[in-house]
N, CA, C and O atoms as a Tinker XYZ file with bonds, in Angstrom:
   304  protein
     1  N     37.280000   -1.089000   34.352000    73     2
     2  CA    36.448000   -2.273000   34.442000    64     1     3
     3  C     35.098000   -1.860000   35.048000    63     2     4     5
     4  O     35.076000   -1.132000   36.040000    81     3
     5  N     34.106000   -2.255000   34.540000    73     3     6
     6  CA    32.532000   -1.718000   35.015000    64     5     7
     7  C     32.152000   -2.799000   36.166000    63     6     8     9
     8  O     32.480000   -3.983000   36.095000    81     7
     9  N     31.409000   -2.224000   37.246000    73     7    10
    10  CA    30.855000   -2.593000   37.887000    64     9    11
    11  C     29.895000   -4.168000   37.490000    63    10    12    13
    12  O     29.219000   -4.385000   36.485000    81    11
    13  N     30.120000   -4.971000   38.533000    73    11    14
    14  CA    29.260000   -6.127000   38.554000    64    13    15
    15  C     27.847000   -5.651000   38.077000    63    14    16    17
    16  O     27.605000   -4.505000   38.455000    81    15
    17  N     26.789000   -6.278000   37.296000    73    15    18
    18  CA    25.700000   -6.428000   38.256000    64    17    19
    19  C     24.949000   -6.994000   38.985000    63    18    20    21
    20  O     24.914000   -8.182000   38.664000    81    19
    21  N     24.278000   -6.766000   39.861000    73    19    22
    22  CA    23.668000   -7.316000   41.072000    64    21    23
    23  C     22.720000   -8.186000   40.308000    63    22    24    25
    24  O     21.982000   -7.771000   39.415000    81    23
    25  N     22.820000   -9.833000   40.863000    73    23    26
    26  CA    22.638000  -10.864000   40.968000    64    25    27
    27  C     21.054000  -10.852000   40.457000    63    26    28    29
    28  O     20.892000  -11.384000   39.359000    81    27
    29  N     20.220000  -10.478000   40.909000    73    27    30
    30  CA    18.801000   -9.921000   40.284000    64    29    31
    31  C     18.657000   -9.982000   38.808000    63    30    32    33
    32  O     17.985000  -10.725000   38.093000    81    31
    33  N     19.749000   -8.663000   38.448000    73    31    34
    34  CA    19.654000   -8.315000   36.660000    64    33    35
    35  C     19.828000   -9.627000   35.870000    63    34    36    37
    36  O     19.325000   -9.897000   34.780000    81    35
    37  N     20.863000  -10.602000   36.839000    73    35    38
    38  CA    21.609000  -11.472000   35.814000    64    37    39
    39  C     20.926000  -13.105000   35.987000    63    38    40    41
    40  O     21.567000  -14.125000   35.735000    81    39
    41  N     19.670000  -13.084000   36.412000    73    39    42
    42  CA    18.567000  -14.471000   36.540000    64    41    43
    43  C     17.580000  -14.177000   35.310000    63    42    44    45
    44  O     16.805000  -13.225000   35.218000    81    43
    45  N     17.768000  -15.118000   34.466000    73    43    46
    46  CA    16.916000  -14.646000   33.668000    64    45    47
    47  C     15.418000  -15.542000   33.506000    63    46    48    49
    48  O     14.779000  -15.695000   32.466000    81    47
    49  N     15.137000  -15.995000   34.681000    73    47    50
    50  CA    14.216000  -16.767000   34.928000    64    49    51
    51  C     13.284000  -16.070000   35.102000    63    50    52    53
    52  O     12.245000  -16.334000   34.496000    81    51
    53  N     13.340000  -15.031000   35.923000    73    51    54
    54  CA    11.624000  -14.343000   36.218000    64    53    55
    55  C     11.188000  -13.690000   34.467000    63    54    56    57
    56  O     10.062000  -13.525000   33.996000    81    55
    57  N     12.098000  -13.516000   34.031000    73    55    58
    58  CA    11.961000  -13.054000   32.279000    64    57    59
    59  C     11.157000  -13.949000   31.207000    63    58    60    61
    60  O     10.402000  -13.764000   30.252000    81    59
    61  N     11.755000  -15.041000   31.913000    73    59    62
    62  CA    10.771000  -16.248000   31.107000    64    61    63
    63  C      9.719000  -16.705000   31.440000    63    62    64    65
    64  O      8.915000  -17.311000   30.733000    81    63
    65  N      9.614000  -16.323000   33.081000    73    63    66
    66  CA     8.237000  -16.638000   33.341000    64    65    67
    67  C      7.234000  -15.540000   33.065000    63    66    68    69
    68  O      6.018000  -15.712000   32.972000    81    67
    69  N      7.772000  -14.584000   32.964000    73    67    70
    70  CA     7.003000  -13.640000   32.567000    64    69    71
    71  C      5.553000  -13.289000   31.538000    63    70    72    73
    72  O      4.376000  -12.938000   31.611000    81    71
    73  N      7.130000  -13.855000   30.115000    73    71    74
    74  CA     7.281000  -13.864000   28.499000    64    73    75
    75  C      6.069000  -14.764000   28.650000    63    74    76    77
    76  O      5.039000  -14.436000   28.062000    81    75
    77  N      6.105000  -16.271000   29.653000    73    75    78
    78  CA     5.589000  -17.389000   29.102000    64    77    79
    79  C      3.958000  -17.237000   29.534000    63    78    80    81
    80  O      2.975000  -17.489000   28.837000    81    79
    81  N      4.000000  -16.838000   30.646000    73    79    82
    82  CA     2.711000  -16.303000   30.957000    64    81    83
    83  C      2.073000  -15.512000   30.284000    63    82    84    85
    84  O      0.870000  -15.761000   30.212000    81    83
    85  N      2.736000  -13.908000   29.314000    73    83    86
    86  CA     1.102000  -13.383000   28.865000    64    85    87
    87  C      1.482000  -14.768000   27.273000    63    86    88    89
    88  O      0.367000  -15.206000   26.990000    81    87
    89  N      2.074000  -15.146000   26.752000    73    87    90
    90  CA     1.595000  -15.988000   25.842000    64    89    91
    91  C      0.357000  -17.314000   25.863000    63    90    92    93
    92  O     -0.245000  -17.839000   24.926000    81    91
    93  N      0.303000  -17.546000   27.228000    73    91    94
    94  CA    -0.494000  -18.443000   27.815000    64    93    95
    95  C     -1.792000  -18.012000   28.084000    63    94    96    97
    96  O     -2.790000  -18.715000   27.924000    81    95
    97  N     -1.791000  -16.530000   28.609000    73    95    98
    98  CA    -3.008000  -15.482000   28.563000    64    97    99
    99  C     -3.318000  -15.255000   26.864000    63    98   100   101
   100  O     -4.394000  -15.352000   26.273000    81    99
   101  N     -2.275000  -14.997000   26.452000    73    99   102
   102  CA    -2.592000  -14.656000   24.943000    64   101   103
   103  C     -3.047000  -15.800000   24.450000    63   102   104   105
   104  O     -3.703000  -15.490000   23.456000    81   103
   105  N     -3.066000  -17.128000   24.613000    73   103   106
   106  CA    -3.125000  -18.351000   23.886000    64   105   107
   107  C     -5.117000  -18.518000   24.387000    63   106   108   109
   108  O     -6.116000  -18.653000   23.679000    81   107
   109  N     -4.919000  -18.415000   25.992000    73   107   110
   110  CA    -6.225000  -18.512000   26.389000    64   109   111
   111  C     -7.356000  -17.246000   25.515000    63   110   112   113
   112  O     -8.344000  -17.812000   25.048000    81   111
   113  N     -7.346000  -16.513000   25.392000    73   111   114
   114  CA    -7.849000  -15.154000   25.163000    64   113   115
   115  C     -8.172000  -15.772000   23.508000    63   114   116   117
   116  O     -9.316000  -15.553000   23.110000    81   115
   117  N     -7.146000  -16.589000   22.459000    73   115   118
   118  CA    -7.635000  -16.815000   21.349000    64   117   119
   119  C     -8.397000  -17.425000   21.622000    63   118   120   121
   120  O     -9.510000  -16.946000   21.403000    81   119
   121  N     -8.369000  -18.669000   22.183000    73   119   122
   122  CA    -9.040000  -19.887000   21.722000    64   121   123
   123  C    -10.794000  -19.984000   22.780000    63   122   124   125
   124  O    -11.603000  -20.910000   22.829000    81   123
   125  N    -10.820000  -18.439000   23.568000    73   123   126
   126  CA   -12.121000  -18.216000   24.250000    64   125   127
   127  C    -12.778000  -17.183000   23.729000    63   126   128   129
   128  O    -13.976000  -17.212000   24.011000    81   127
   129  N    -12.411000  -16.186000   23.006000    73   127   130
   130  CA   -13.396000  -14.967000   22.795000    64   129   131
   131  C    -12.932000  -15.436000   21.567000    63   130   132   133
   132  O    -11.831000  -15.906000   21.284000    81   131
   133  N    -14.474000  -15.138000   20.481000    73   131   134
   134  CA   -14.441000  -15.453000   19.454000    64   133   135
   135  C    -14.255000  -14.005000   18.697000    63   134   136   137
   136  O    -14.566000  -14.216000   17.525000    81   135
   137  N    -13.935000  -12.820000   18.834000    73   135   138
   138  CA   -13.217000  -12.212000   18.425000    64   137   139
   139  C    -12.048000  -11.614000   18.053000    63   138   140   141
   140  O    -11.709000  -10.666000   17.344000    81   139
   141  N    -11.268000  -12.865000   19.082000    73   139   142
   142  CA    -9.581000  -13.380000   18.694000    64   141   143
   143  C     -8.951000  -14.005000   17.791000    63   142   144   145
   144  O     -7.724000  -13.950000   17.708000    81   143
   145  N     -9.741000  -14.732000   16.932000    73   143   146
   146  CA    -9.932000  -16.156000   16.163000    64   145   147
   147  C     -8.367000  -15.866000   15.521000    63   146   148   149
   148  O     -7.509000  -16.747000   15.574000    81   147
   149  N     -8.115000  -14.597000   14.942000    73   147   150
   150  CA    -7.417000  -14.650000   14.490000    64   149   151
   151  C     -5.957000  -14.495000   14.847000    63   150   152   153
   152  O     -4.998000  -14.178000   14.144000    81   151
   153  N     -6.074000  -14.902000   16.550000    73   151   154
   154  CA    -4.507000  -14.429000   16.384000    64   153   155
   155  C     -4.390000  -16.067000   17.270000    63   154   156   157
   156  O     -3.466000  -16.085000   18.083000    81   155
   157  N     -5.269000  -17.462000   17.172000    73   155   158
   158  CA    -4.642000  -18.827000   17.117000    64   157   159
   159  C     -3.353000  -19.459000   16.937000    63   158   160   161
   160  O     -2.667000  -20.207000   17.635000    81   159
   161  N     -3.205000  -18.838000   15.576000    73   159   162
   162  CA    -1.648000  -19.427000   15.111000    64   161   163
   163  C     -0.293000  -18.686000   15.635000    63   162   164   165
   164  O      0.833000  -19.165000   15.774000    81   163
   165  N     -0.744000  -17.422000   15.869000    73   163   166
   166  CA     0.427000  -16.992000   15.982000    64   165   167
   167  C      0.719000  -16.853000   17.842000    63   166   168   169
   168  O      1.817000  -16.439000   18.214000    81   167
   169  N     -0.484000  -17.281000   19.007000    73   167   170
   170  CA    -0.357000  -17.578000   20.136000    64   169   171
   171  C      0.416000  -19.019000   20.469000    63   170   172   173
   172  O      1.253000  -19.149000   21.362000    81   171
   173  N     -0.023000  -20.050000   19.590000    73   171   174
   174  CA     0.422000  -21.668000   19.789000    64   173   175
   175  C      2.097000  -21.529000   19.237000    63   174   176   177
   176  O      2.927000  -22.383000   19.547000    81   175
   177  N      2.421000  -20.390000   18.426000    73   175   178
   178  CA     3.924000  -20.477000   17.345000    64   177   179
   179  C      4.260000  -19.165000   18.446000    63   178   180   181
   180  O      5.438000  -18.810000   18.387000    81   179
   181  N      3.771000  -18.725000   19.012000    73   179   182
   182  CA     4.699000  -18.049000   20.359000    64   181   183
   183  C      4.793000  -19.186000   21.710000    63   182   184   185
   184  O      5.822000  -19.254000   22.381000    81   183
   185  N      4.014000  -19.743000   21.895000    73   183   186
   186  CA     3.924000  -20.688000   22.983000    64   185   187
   187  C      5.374000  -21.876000   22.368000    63   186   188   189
   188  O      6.454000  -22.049000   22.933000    81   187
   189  N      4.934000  -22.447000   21.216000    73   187   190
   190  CA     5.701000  -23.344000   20.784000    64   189   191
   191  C      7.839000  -23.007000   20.737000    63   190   192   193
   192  O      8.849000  -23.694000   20.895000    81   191
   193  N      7.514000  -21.574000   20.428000    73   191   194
   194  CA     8.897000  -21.256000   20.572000    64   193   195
   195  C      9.106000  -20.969000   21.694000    63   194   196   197
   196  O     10.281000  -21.092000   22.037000    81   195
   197  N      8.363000  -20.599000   22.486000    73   195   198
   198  CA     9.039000  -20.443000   24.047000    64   197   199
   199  C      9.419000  -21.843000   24.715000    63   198   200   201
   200  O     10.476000  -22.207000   25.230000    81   199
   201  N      8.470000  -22.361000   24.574000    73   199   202
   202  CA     9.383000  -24.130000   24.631000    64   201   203
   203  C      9.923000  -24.410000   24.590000    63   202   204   205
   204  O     10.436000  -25.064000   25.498000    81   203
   205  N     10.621000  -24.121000   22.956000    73   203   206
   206  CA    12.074000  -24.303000   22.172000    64   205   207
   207  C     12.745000  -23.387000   22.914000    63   206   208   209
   208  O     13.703000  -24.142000   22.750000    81   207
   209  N     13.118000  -22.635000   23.471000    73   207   210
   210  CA    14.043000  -21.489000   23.366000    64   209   211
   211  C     14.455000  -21.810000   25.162000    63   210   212   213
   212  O     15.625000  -21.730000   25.536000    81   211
   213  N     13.340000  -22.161000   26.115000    73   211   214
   214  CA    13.424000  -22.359000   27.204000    64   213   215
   215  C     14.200000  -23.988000   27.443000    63   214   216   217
   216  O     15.235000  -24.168000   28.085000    81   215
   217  N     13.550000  -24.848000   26.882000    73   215   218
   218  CA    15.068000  -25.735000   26.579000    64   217   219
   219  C     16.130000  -25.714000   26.449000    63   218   220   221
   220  O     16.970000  -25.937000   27.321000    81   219
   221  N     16.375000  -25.354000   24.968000    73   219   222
   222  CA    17.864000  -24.877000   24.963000    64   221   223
   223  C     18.535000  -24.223000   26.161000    63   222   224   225
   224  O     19.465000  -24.738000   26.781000    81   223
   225  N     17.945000  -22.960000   26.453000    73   223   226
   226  CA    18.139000  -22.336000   27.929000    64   225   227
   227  C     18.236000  -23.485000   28.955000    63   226   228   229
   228  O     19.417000  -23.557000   29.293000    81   227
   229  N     17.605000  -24.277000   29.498000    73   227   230
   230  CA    18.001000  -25.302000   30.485000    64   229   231
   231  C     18.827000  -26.190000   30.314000    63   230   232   233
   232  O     19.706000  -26.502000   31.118000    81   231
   233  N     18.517000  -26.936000   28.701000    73   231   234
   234  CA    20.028000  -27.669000   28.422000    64   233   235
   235  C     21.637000  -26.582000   28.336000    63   234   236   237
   236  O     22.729000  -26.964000   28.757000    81   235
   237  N     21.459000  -25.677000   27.907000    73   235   238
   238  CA    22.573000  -25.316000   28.282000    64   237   239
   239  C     22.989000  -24.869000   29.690000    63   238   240   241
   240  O     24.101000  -24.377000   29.881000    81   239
   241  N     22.089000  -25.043000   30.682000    73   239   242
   242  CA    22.483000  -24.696000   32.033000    64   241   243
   243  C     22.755000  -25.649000   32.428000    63   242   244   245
   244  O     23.535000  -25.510000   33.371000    81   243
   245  N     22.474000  -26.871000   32.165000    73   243   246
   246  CA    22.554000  -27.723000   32.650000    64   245   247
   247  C     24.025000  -28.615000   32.249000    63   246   248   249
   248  O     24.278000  -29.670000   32.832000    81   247
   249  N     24.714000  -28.184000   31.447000    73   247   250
   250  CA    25.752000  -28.100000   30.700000    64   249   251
   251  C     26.700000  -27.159000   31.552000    63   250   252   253
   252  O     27.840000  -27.604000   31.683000    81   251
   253  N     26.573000  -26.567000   31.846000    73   251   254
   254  CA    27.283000  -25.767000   32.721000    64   253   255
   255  C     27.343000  -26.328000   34.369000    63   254   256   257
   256  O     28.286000  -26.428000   35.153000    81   255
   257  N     26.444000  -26.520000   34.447000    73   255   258
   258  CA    26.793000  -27.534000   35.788000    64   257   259
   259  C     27.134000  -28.473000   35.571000    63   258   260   261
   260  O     27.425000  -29.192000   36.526000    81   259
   261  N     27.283000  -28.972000   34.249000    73   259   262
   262  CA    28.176000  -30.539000   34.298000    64   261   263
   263  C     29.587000  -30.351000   34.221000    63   262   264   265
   264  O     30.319000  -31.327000   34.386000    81   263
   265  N     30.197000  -28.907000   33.928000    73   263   266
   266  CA    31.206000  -28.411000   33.706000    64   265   267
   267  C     31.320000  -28.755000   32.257000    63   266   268   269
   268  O     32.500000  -28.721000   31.908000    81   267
   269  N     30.423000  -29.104000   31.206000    73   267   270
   270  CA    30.852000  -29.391000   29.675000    64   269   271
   271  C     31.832000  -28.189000   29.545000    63   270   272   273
   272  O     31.706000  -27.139000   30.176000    81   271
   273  N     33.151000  -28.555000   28.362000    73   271   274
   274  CA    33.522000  -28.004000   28.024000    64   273   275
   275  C     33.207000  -26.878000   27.071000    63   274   276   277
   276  O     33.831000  -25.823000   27.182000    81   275
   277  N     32.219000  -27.036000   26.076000    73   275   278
   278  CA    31.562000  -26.608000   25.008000    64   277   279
   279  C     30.074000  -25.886000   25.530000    63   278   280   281
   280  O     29.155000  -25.560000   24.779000    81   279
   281  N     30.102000  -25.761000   26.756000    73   279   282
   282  CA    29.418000  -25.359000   27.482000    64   281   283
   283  C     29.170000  -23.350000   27.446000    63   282   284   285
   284  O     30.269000  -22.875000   27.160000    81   283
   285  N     28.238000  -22.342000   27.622000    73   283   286
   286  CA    28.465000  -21.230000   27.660000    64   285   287
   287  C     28.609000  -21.091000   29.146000    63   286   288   289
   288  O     28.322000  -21.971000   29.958000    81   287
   289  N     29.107000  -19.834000   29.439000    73   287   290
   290  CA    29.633000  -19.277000   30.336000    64   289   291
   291  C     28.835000  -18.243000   30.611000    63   290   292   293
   292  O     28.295000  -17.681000   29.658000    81   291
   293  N     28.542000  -17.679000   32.229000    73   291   294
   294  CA    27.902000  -17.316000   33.018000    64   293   295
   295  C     26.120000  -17.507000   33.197000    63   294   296   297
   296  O     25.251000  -16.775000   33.671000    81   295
   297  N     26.101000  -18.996000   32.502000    73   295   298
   298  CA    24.744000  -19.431000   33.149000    64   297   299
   299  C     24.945000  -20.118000   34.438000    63   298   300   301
   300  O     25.998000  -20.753000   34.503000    81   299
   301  N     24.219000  -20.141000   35.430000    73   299   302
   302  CA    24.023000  -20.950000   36.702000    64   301   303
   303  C     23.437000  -21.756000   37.051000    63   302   304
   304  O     23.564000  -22.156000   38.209000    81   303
């Protein structure tokens, strides 16, 4: 049986704040230097899915603290 890992590895919150931040830098950076122009769509459709994806992520944590049955296992 392998070793735990330490509580750190297994938060995956600083990961998302991370992710969400340079997209937010990346989002700012299009829509101010006009030699970015072109990467608009694909900063707002990274922003937009981190949204999506960070939801799900909270609704299902939040599912887990309700004890749902249908719930995943080892979110906190």
């Amino acid at each position: 049986m392998p070793p735990q890992l330490p509580r750190a590895l297994l938060d995956p919150r600083p990961v998302i704040i991370a992710i969400a931040l340079g997209w937010l830098v990346a989002t700012i950076a299009a829509f101010t230097l006009p030699d970015l122009h072109a990467w608009r769509p694909y900063t707002v459709a990274g922003l937009g899915v981190g949204v999506l994806g960070t939801s799900i992520f909270l609704w299902q944590r939040r599912a887990v603290r309700r004890g749902s049955r249908g719930a995943q296992s080892g979110l906190t």
